mmCIF file of C-alpha atoms in Angstrom:
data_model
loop_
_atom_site.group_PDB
_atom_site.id
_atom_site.type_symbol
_atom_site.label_atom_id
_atom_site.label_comp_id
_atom_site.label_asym_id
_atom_site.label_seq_id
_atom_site.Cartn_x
_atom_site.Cartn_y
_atom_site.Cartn_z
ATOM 1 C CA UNK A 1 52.407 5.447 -51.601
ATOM 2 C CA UNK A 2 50.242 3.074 -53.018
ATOM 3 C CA UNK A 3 47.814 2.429 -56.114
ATOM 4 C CA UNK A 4 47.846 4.921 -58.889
ATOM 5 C CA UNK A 5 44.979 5.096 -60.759
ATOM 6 C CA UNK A 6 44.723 6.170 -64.245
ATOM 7 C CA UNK A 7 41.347 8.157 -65.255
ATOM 8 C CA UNK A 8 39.393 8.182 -68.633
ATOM 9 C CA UNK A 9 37.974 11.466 -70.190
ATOM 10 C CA UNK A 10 35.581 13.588 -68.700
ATOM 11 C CA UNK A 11 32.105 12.822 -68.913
ATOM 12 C CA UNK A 12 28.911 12.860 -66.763
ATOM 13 C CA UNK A 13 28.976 14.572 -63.327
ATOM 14 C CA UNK A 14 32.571 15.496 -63.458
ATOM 15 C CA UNK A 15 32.295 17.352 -67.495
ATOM 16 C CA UNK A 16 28.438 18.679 -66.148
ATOM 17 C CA UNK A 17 30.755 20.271 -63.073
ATOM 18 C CA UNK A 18 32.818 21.787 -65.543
ATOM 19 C CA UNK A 19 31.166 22.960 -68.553
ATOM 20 C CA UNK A 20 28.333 24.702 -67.323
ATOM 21 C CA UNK A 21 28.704 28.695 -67.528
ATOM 22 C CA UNK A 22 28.083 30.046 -64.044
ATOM 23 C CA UNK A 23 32.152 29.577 -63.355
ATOM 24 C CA UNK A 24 34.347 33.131 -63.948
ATOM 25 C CA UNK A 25 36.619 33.224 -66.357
ATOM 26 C CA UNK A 26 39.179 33.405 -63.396
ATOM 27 C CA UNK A 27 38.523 30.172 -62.676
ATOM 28 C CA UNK A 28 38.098 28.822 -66.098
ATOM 29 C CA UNK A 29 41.319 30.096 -67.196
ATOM 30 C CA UNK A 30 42.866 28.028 -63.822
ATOM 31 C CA UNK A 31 41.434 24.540 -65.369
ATOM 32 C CA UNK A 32 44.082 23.360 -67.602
ATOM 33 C CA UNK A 33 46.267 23.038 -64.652
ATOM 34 C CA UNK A 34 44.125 22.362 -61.691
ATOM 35 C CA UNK A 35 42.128 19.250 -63.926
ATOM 36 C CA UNK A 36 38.942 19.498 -61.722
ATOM 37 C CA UNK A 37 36.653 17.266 -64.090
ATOM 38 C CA UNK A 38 39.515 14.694 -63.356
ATOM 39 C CA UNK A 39 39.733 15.530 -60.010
ATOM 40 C CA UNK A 40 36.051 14.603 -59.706
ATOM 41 C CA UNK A 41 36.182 11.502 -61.071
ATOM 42 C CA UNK A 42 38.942 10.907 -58.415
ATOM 43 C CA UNK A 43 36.699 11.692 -56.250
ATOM 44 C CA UNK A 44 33.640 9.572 -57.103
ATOM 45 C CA UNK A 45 31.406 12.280 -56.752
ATOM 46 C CA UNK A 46 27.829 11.978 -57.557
ATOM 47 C CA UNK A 47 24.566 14.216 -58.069
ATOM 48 C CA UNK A 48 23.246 14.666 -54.404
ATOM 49 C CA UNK A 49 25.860 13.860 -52.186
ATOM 50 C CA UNK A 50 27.498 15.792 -49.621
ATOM 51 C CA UNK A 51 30.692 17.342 -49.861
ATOM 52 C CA UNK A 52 32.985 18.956 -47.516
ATOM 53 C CA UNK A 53 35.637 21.209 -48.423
ATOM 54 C CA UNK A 54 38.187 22.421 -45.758
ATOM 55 C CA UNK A 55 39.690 25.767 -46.362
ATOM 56 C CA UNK A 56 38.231 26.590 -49.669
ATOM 57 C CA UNK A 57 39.921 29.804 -50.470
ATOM 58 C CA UNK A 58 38.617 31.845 -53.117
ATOM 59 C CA UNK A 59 35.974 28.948 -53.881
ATOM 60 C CA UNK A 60 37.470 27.468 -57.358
ATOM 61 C CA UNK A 61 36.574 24.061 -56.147
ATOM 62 C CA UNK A 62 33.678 24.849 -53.692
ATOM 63 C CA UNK A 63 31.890 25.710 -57.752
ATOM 64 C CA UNK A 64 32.651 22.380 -58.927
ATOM 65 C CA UNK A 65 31.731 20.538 -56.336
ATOM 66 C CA UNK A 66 28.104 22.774 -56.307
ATOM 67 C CA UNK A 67 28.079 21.962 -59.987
ATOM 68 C CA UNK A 68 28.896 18.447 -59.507
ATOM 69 C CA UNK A 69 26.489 17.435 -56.258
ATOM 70 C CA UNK A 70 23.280 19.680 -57.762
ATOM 71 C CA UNK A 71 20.614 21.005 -56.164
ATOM 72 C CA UNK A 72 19.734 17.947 -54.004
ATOM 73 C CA UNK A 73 23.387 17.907 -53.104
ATOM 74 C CA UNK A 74 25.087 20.003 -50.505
ATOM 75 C CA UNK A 75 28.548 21.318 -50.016
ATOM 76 C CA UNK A 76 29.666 22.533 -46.654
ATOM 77 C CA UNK A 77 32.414 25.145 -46.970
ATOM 78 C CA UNK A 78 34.474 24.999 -43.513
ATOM 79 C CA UNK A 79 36.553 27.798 -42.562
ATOM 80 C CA UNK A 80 38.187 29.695 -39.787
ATOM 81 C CA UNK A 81 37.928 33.168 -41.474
ATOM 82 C CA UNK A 82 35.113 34.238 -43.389
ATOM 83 C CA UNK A 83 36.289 36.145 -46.687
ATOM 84 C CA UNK A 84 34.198 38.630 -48.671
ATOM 85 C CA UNK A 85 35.354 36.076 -51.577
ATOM 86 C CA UNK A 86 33.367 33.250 -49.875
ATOM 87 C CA UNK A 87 30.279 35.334 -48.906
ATOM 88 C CA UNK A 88 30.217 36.875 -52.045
ATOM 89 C CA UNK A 89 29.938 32.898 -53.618
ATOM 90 C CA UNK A 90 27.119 31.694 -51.809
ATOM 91 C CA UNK A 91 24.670 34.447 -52.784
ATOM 92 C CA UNK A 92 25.632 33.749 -56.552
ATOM 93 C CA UNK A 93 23.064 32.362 -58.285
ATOM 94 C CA UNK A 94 22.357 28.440 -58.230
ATOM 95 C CA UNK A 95 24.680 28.073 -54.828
ATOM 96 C CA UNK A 96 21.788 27.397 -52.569
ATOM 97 C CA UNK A 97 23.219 23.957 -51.997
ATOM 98 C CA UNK A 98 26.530 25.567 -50.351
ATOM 99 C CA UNK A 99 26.761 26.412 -46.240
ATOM 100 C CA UNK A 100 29.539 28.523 -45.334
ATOM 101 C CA UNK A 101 30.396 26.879 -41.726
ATOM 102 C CA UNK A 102 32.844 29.193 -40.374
ATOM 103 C CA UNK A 103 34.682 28.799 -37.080
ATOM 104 C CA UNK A 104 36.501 25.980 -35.090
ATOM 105 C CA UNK A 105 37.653 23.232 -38.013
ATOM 106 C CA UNK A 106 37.188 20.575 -34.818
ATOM 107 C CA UNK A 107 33.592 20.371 -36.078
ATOM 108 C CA UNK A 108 32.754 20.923 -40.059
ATOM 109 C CA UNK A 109 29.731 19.074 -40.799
ATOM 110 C CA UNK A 110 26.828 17.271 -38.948
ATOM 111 C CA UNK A 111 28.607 13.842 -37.927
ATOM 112 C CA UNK A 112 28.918 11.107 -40.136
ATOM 113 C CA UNK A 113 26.720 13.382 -42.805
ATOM 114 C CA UNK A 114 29.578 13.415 -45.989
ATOM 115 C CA UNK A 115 30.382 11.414 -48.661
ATOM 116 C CA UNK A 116 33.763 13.289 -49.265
ATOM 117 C CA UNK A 117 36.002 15.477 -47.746
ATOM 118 C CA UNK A 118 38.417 17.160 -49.961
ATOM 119 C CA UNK A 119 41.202 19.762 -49.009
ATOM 120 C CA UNK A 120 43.237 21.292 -51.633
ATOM 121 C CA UNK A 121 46.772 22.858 -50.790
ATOM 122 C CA UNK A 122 46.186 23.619 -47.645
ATOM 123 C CA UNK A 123 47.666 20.537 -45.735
ATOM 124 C CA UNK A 124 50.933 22.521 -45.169
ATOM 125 C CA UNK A 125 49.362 25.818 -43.973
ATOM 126 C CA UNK A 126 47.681 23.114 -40.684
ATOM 127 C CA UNK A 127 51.932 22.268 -39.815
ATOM 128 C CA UNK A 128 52.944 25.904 -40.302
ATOM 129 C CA UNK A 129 54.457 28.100 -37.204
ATOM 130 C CA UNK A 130 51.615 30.237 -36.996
ATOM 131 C CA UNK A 131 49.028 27.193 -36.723
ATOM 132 C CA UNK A 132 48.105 25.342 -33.463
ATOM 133 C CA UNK A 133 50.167 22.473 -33.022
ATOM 134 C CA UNK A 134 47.465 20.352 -32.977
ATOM 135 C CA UNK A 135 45.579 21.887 -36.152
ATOM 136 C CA UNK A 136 46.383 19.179 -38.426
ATOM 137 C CA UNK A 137 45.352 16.616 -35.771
ATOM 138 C CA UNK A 138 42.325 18.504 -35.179
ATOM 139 C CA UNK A 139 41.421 18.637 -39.376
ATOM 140 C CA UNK A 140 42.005 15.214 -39.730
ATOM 141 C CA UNK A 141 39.561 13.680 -36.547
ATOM 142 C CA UNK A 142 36.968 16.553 -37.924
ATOM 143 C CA UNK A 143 37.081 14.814 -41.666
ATOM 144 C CA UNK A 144 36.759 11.256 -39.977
ATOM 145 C CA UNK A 145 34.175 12.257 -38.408
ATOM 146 C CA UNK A 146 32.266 14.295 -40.744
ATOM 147 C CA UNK A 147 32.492 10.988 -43.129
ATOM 148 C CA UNK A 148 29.717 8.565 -43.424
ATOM 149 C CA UNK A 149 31.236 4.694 -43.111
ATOM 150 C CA UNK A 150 32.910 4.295 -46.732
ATOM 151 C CA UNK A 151 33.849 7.691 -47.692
ATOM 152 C CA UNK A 152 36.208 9.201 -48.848
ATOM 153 C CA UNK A 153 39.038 12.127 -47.230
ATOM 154 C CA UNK A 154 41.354 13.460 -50.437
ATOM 155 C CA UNK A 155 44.307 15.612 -49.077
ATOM 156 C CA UNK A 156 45.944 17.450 -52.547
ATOM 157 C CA UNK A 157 48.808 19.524 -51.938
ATOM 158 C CA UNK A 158 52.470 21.102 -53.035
ATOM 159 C CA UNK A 159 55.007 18.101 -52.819
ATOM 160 C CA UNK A 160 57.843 18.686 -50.873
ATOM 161 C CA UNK A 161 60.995 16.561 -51.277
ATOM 162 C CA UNK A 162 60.606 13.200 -50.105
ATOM 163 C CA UNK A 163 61.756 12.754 -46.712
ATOM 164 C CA UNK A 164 61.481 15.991 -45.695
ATOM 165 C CA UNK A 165 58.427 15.326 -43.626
ATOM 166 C CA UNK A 166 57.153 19.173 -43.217
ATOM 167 C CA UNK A 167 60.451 21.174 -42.691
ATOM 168 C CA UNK A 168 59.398 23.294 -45.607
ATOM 169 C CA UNK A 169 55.982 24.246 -45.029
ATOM 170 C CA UNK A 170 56.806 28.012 -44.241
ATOM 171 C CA UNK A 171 59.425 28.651 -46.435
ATOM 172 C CA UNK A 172 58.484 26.617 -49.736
ATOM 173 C CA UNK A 173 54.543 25.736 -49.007
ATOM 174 C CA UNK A 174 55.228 22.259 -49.387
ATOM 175 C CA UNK A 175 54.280 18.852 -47.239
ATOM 176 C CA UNK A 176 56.193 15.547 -47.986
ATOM 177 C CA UNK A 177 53.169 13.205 -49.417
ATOM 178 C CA UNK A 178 54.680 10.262 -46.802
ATOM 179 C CA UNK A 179 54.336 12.666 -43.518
ATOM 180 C CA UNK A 180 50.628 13.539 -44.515
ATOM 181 C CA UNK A 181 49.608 9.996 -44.981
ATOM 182 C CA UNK A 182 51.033 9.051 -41.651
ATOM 183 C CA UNK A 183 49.355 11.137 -39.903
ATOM 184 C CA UNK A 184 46.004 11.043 -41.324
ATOM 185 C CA UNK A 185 46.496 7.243 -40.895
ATOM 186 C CA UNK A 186 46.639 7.946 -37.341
ATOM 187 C CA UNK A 187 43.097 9.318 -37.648
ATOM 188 C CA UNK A 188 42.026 5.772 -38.557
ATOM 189 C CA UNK A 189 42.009 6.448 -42.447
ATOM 190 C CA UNK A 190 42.626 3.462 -44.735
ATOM 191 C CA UNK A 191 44.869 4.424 -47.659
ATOM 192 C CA UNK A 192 43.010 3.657 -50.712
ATOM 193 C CA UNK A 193 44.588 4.831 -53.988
ATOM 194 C CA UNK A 194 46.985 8.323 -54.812
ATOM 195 C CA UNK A 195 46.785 10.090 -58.269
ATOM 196 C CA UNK A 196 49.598 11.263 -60.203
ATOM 197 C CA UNK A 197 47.285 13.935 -62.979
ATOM 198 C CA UNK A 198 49.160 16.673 -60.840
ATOM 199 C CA UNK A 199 52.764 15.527 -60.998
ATOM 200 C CA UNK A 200 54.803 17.101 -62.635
ATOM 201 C CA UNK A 201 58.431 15.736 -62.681
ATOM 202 C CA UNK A 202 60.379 18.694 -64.089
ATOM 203 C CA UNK A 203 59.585 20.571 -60.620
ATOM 204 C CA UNK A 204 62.483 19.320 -58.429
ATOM 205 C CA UNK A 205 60.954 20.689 -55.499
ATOM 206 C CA UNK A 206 63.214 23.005 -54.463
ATOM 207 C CA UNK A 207 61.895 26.213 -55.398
ATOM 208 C CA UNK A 208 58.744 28.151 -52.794
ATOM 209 C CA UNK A 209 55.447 27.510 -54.884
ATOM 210 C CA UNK A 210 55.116 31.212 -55.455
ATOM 211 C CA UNK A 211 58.422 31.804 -57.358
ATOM 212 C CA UNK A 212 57.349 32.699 -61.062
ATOM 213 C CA UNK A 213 60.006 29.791 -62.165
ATOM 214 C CA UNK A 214 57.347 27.186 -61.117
ATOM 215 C CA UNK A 215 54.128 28.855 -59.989
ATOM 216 C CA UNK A 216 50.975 26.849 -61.395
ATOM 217 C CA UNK A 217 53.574 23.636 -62.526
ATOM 218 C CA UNK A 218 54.167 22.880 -59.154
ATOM 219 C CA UNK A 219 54.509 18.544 -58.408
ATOM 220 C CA UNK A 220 51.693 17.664 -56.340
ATOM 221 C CA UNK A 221 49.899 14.562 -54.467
ATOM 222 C CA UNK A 222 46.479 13.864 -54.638
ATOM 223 C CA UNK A 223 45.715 10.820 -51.768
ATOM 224 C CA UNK A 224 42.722 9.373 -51.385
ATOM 225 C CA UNK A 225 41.725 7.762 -48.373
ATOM 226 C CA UNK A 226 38.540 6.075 -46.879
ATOM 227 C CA UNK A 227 36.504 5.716 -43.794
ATOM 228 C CA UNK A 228 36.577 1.778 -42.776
ATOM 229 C CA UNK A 229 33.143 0.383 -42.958
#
């Protein structure tokens, strides 16, 4: 897929994101797996930048990232469906620098406004039966867009067994790491490195990511890709 890169210890923005003590112990107790201080440093982050996060589910990232940016900093949660989960987040105190945009994902931020778009196991849900055929498509052009010249789109998900393109995204929740950088290539993304903190090579990718066998140790990609300047 590319260049791996390798990641020292957390420290600055990405152990501030962490360590402060506004996060709930729900998501605390999710950290040892999910590595966000590494994932920020994957990320480049940096106090007041602007992040968009597509699909953020119950939040556990859209924190981080709120941590991580600061108050000069925004992060733009984009979603189809408002949840009482993501409502409830934004009137916690300290996430003034988070917008819940919900609605079409054609259009999640003012254009060219972010330094990052991140998406976080969700890649699969875009090629499932139940979603538009052009949803993924759709995602993509909106991150492109959304980017400022240089940034950076990170697509994280379940990995599904290579070659499989995205035959199992409705019955195992995984995406083949190859089929989503094709087509997010085709949105006129340069690769520009993958990280391997979320492998895990004793998950043989056979198994749905719910089953208790290998739920929260599933193998997963984390690609980064950029905006051409």
């Amino acid at each position: 897929l590319g260049a791996v890169v390798a990641l020292p210890a957390m420290s600055g923005v990405a152990g501030a994101a962490i360590f402060r003590p506004d996060r709930p112990a729900s998501d605390i107790a999710q950290d040892a797996r999910r590595k966000p201080a590494m994932m920020m440093k994957f990320t480049g982050v940096r106090r007041g930048q602007t992040v968009v996060e597509i699909l953020p589910g119950a939040g556990y990232f859209t924190r981080v990232f709120s941590n991580a940016v600061g108050p000069t900093g925004k992060v733009y949660a984009a979603t189809s469906r408002e949840s009482d989960e993501l409502k409830a987040l934004v009137r916690e105190p300290g996430r003034q620098n988070i917008v819940l945009h919900v609605g079409s994902l054609a259009e999640i931020a003012p254009a060219g406004s972010a330094n990052l778009v991140w998406t976080s196991r969700n890649y699969h849900d875009l090629k499932g039966s139940k979603a538009p055929a052009d949803a993924a498509a759709t995602v993509n052009k909106a991150a492109f867009a959304a980017l400022k010249p240089g940034g950076y789109y990170v697509v994280l998900d379940h990995s599904a067994v290579a070659g499989s393109g995205f035959r199992d995204v409705d019955t195992l929740h995984r995406a083949d790491a190859d089929a989503v950088k094709a087509e997010v290539l085709q949105a006129g993304f340069v690769f520009d490195s993958e990280s391997k903190l979320l492998a895990n090579p004793g998950d043989d990718r056979s198994k749905p990511v719910f089953d208790p066998a290998i739920q929260g140790k599933t193998d997963q990609f984390v690609l980064r890709f950029r905006k051409p300047k």
